[in-house]
PDB file of C-alpha atoms in Angstrom:
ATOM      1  CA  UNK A 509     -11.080  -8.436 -11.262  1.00  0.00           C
ATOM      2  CA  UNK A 510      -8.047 -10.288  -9.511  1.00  0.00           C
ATOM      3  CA  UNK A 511      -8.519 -13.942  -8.191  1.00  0.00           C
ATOM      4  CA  UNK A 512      -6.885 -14.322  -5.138  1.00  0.00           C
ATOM      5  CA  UNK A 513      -7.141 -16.587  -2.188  1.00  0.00           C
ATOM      6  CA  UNK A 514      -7.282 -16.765   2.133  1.00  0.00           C
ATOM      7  CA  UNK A 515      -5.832 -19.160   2.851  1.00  0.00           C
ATOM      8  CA  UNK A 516      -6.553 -20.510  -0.018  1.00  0.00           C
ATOM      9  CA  UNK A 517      -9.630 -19.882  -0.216  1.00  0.00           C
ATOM     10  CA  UNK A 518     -10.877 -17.851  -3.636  1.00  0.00           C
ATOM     11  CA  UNK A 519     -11.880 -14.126  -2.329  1.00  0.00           C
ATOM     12  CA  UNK A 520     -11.537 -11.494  -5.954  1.00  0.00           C
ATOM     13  CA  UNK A 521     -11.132  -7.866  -5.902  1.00  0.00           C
ATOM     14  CA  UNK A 522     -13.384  -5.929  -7.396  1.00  0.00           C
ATOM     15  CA  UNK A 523     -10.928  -4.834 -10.512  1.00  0.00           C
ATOM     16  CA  UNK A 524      -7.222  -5.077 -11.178  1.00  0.00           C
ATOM     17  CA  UNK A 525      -4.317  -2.799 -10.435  1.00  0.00           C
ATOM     18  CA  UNK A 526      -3.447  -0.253 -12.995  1.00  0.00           C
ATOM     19  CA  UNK A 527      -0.885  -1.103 -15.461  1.00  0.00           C
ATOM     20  CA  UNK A 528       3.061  -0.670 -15.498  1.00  0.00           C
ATOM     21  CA  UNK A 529       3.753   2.650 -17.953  1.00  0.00           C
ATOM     22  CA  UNK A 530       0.491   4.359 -16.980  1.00  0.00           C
ATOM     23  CA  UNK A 531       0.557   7.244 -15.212  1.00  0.00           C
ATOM     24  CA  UNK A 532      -0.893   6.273 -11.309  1.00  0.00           C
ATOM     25  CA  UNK A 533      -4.097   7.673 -10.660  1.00  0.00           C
ATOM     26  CA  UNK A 534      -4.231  10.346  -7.862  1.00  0.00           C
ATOM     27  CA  UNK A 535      -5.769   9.743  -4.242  1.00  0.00           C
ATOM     28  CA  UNK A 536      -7.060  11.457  -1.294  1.00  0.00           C
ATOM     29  CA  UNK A 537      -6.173   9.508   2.343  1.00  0.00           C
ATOM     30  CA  UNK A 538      -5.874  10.460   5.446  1.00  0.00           C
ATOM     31  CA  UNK A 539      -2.833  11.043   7.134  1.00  0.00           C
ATOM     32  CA  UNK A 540      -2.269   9.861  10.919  1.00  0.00           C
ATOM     33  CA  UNK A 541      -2.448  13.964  11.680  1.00  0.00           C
ATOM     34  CA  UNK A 542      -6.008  13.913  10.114  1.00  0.00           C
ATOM     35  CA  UNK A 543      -4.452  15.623   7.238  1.00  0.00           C
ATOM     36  CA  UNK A 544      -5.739  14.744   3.896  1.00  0.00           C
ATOM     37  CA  UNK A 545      -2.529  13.192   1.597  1.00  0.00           C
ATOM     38  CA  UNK A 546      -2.804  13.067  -2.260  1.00  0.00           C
ATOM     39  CA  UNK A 547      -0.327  12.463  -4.920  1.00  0.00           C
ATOM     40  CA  UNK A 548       0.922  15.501  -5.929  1.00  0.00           C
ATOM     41  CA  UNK A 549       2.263  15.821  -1.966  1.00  0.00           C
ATOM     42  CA  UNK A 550       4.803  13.448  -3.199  1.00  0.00           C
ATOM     43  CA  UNK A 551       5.549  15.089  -6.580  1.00  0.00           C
ATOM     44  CA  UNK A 552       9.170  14.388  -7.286  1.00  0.00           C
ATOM     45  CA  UNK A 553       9.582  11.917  -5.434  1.00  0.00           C
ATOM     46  CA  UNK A 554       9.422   7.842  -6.661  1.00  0.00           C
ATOM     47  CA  UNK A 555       6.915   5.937  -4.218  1.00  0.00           C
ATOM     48  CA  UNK A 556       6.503   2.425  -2.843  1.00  0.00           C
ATOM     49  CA  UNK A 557       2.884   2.229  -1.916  1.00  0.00           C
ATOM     50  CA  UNK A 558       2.844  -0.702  -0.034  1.00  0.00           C
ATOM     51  CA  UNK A 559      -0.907  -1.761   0.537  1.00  0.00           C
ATOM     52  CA  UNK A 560      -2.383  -4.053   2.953  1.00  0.00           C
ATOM     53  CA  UNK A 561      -5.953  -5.507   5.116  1.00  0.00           C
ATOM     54  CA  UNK A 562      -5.182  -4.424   8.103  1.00  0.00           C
ATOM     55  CA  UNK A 563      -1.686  -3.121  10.569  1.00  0.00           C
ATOM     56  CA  UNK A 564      -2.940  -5.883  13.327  1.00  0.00           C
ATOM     57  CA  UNK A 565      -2.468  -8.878  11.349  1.00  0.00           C
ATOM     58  CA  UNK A 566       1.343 -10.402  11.331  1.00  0.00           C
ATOM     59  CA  UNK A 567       2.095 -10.350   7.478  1.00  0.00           C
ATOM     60  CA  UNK A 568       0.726  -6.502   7.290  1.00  0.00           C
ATOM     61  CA  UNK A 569       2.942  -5.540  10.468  1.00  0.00           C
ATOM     62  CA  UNK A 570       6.040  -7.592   8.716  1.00  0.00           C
ATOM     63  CA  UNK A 571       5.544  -5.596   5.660  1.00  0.00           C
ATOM     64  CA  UNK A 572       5.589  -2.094   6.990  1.00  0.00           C
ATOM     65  CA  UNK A 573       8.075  -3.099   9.678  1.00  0.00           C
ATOM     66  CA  UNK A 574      10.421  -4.830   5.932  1.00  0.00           C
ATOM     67  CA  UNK A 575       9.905  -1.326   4.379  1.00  0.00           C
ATOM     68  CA  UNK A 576      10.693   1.117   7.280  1.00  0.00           C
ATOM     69  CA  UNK A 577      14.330  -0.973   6.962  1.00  0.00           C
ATOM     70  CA  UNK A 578      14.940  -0.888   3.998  1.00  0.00           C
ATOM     71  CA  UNK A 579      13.623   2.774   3.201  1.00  0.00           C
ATOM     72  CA  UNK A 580      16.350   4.340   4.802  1.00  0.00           C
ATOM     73  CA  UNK A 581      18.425   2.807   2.497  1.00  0.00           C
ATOM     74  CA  UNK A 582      16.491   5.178  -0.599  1.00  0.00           C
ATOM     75  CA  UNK A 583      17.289   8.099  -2.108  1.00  0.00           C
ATOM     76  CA  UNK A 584      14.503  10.721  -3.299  1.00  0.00           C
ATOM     77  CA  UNK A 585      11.722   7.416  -2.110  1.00  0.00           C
ATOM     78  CA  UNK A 586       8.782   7.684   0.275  1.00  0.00           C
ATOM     79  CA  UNK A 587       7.020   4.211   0.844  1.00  0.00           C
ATOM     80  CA  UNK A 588       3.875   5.020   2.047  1.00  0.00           C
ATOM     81  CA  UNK A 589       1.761   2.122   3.776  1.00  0.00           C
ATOM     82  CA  UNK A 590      -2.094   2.125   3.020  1.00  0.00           C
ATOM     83  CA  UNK A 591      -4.820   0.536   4.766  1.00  0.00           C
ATOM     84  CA  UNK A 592      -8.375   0.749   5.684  1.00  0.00           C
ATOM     85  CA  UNK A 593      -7.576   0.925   9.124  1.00  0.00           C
ATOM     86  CA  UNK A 594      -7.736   3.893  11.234  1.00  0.00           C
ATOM     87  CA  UNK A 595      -5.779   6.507  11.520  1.00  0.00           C
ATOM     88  CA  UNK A 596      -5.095   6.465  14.978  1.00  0.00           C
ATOM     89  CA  UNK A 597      -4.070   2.778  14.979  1.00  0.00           C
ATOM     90  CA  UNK A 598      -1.631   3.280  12.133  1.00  0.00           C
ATOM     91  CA  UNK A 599       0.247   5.568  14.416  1.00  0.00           C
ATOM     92  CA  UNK A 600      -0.353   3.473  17.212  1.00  0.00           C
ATOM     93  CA  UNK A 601       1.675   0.530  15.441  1.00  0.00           C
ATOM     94  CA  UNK A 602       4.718   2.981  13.604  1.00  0.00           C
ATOM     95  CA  UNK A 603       4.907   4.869  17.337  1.00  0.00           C
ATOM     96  CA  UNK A 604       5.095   1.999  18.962  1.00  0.00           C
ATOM     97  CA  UNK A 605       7.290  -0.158  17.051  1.00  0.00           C
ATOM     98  CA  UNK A 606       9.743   3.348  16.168  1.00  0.00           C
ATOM     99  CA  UNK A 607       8.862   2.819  12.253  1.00  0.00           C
ATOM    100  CA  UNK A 608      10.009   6.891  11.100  1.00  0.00           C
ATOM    101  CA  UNK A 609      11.065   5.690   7.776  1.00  0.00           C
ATOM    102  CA  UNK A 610       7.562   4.695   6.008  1.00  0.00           C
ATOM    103  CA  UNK A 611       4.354   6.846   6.237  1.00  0.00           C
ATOM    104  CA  UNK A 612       1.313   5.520   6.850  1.00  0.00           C
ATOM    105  CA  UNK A 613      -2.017   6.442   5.424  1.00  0.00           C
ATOM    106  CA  UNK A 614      -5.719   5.607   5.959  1.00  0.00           C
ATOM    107  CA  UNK A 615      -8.638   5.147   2.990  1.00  0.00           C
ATOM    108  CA  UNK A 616     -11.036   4.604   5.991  1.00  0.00           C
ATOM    109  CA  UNK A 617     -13.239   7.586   4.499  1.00  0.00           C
ATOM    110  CA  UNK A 618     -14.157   7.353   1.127  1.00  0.00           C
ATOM    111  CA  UNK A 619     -12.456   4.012  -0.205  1.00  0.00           C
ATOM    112  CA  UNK A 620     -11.922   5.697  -3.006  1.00  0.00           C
ATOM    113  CA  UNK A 621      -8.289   4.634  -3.494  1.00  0.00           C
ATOM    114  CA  UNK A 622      -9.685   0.545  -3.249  1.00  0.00           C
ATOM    115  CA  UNK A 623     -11.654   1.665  -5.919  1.00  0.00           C
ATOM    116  CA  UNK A 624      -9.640   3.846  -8.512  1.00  0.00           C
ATOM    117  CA  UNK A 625      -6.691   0.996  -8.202  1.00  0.00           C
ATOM    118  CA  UNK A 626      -9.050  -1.701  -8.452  1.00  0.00           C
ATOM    119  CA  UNK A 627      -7.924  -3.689  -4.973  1.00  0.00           C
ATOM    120  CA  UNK A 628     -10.744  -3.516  -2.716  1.00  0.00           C
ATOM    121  CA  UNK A 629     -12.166  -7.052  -1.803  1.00  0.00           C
ATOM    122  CA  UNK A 630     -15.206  -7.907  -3.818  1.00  0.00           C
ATOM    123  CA  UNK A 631     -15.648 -11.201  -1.724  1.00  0.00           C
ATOM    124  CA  UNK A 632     -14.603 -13.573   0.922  1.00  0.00           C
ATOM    125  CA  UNK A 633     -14.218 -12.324   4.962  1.00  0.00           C
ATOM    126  CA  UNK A 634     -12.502  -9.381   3.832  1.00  0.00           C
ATOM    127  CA  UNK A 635     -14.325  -8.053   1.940  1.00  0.00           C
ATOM    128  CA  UNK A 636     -14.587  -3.638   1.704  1.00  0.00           C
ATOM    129  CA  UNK A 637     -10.705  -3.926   3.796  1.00  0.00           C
ATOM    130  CA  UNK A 638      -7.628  -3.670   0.674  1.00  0.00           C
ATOM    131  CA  UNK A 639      -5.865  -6.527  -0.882  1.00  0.00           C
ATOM    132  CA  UNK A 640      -2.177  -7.168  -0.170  1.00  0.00           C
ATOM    133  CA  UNK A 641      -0.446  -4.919  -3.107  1.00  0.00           C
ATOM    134  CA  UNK A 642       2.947  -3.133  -4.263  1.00  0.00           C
ATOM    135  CA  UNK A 643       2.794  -0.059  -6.274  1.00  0.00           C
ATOM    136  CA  UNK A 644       6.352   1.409  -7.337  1.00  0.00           C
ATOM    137  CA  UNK A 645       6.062   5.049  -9.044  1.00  0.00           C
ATOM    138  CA  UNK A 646       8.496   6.705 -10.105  1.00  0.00           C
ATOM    139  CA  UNK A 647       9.939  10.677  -9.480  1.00  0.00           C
ATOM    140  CA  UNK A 648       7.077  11.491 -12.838  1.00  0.00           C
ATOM    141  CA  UNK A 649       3.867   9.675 -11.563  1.00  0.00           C
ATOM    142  CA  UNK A 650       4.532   6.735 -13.892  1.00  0.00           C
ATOM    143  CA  UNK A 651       3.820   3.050 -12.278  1.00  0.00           C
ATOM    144  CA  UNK A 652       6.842   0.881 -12.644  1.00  0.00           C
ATOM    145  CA  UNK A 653       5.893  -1.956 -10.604  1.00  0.00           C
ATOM    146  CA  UNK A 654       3.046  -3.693  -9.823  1.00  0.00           C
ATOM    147  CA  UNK A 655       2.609  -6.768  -7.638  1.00  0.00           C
ATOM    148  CA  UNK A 656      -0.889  -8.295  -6.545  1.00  0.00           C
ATOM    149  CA  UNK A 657       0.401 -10.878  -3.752  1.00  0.00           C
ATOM    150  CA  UNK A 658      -1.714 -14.066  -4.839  1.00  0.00           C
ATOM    151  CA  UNK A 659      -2.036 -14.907  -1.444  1.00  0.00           C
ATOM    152  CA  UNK A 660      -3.090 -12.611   0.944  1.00  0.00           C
ATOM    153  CA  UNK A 661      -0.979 -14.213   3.677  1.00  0.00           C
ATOM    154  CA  UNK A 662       2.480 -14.464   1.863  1.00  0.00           C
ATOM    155  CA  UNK A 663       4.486 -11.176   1.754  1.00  0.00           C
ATOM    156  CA  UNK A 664       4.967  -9.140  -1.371  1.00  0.00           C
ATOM    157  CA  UNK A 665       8.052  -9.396  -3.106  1.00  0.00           C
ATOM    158  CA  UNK A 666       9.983  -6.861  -1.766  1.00  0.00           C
ATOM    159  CA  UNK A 667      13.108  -7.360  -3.792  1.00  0.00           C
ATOM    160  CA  UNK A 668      11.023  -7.257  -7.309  1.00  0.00           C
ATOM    161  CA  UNK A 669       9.517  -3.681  -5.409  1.00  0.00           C
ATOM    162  CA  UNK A 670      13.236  -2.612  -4.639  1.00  0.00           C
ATOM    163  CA  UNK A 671      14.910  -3.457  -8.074  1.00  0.00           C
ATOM    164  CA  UNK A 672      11.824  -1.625  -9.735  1.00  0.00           C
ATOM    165  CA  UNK A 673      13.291   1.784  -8.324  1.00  0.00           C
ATOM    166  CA  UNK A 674      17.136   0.732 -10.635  1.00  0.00           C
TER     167      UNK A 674
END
């Protein structure tokens, strides 16, 4: 389990993220279509899953807004921006804000992703929503980056995520 805080306050996570050189474990979400999204959709490509509470808080916005930039600046990378929240109001946000570069998908039905990569909140006033987290993967399915943001609102590192994908 991770120890993290709110503003500073200790919340944990109910496990930790899976490690660098493993291969990432797959996932069903939901796509803003309704479509259900899992890994092998992405197969040969390297992914930023860039992981977050909630799209209508400022530090989650920042970081999806960060990554739509500089994902047009990849080759052969989807970043793909995973929340609890909705489906509906992930589109909402990207439409409204022209984001085309990231996509954005919802673990609103099963939580089963929280679960399998250990980040759902264990504790604190968050608690059942997803901790702030980078996964980088590359074109084989093999995690080369991992960052657990120690607190929940600071921004990940998005250079360390970047560099991951040299």
């Amino acid at each position: 389990m991770a120890h993290i805080t709110l503003g500073g306050d200790p919340i944990e996570t109910i496990g930790s993220l899976p490690s660098t050189g493993n291969k990432a474990p797959d996932f069903k979400l939901t796509a803003t279509d309704l479509s259900n999204k899992s890994i092998s959709d992405y197969e040969g490509n390297r992914l930023i899953l860039n992981i977050f509470p909630s799209i209508d808080t400022g530090t989650c916005a920042t970081s999806v807004r960060t990554f739509n930039e500089k994902a047009a600046q990849l080759d052969n990378t989807k970043v793909l921006c995973i929340s609890k929240d909705l489906p509906f109001a992930l589109n909402r946000f990207c439409g409204a804000e022209g984001l085309d570069n990231v996509e954005s998908l919802s673990d609103f039905k099963t939580g089963n992703f929280g679960r399998d990569y250990g980040l759902t909140f264990k504790t604190g006033p968050l608690e059942t929503l997803l901790s702030r987290c980078i996964v980088v993967i590359d074109k084989d399915g093999t995690i080369l980056h991992t960052e657990q943001v120690q607190e929940i609102k600071d921004e990940p590192n998005y250079k360390a995520a970047l560099e991951a994908l040299k």
